[in-house]
Amino acid sequence: MSKTILITGAGSGFGKLAAYALAQRGHRVIAATYAQMQADALATEAGAAGIALQIIKLDITNEEDRRQLLGSGIDVLINNAGALFNQRSVSAARFRRTGECAQAARR
């Protein structure tokens, strides 16, 4: 059965590999990147490879960006977005926002 899967941090690394693999297995993948430049590069690369992804720019710390997830019918969330940004610790507010992304995806 095909699922709708949101993958944050899909612009590179594990997130991109997971997005490609799941899309190739017939799932509807919403591949979220932190910056529009990443989204554009991912769209070009996935298109050239014949991989169908729905690509969005999603900064999980931005409420407006999170709001675009409402009504997306997401079945699975792979919350892969970087939260530390080369810091040794993360603030409670930033950690809370990653949870808010998951809550928005469930609506």
XYZ file of C-alpha atoms in Angstrom:
107
model
C 0.000 0.000 0.000
C 1.372 3.377 -1.012
C 1.927 5.942 1.768
C 2.420 9.686 1.791
C 5.792 10.284 3.422
C 7.248 13.629 4.527
C 11.032 13.663 4.783
C 12.646 16.745 6.298
C 16.289 17.400 5.496
C 15.841 15.774 2.076
C 18.294 18.059 0.297
C 21.292 15.842 0.979
C 22.613 12.758 2.705
C 20.285 10.260 4.339
C 17.197 12.365 3.656
C 17.826 12.478 -0.081
C 18.674 8.781 -0.268
C 15.516 7.881 1.667
C 13.372 10.137 -0.553
C 14.705 8.516 -3.722
C 14.359 4.960 -2.407
C 10.817 5.431 -1.115
C 9.634 7.230 -4.276
C 11.075 4.435 -6.406
C 9.011 1.989 -4.337
C 5.825 3.816 -5.301
C 5.253 6.067 -2.298
C 4.228 9.704 -2.557
C 7.241 11.485 -1.088
C 7.194 15.085 0.069
C 10.881 15.975 0.137
C 11.457 19.017 2.323
C 14.600 21.131 2.181
C 15.733 24.001 4.388
C 16.411 26.455 1.563
C 14.859 27.097 -1.840
C 18.258 26.653 -3.502
C 18.384 23.089 -2.118
C 14.833 22.450 -3.353
C 15.725 23.654 -6.843
C 18.854 21.476 -6.980
C 16.930 18.441 -5.724
C 14.193 19.000 -8.322
C 16.770 19.135 -11.112
C 18.610 16.036 -9.919
C 15.481 13.966 -9.221
C 13.955 14.977 -12.548
C 17.078 13.932 -14.434
C 16.952 10.572 -12.652
C 13.237 10.120 -13.418
C 12.285 10.131 -9.731
C 8.934 11.715 -8.869
C 9.132 13.800 -5.701
C 6.970 16.596 -4.353
C 9.659 19.038 -3.260
C 8.987 21.869 -0.819
C 11.075 24.442 0.998
C 10.465 23.833 4.701
C 12.294 25.563 7.514
C 10.914 23.650 10.490
C 11.542 26.672 12.713
C 9.253 28.858 10.548
C 5.551 28.707 11.422
C 4.447 29.766 7.924
C 6.516 26.991 6.370
C 5.057 24.439 8.792
C 1.529 25.660 8.044
C 1.844 24.518 4.412
C 1.770 20.927 5.703
C -1.815 21.196 6.922
C -4.084 18.854 5.004
C -1.203 17.037 3.314
C -2.483 13.643 4.412
C 0.904 12.552 5.688
C 1.077 8.947 6.824
C 4.771 8.815 7.767
C 7.182 11.504 8.983
C 10.928 11.056 8.730
C 12.099 14.042 10.761
C 15.647 14.175 9.433
C 16.224 17.944 9.438
C 19.369 19.124 11.180
C 18.619 20.719 14.511
C 22.027 21.486 15.955
C 23.632 23.493 13.138
C 27.161 22.823 14.450
C 26.196 23.663 18.022
C 26.930 21.492 21.011
C 23.444 22.021 22.391
C 20.035 23.025 21.126
C 17.651 25.481 22.763
C 14.354 24.251 24.171
C 12.515 26.507 21.704
C 14.304 25.007 18.681
C 13.693 21.485 19.959
C 10.005 22.306 20.490
C 9.710 23.549 16.897
C 10.848 20.203 15.529
C 7.965 18.638 17.448
C 5.586 21.239 16.040
C 6.589 20.086 12.561
C 5.453 16.584 13.477
C 2.180 17.926 14.882
C 1.496 19.941 11.733
C 2.145 16.854 9.625
C -0.470 14.902 11.584
C -3.259 17.428 10.948
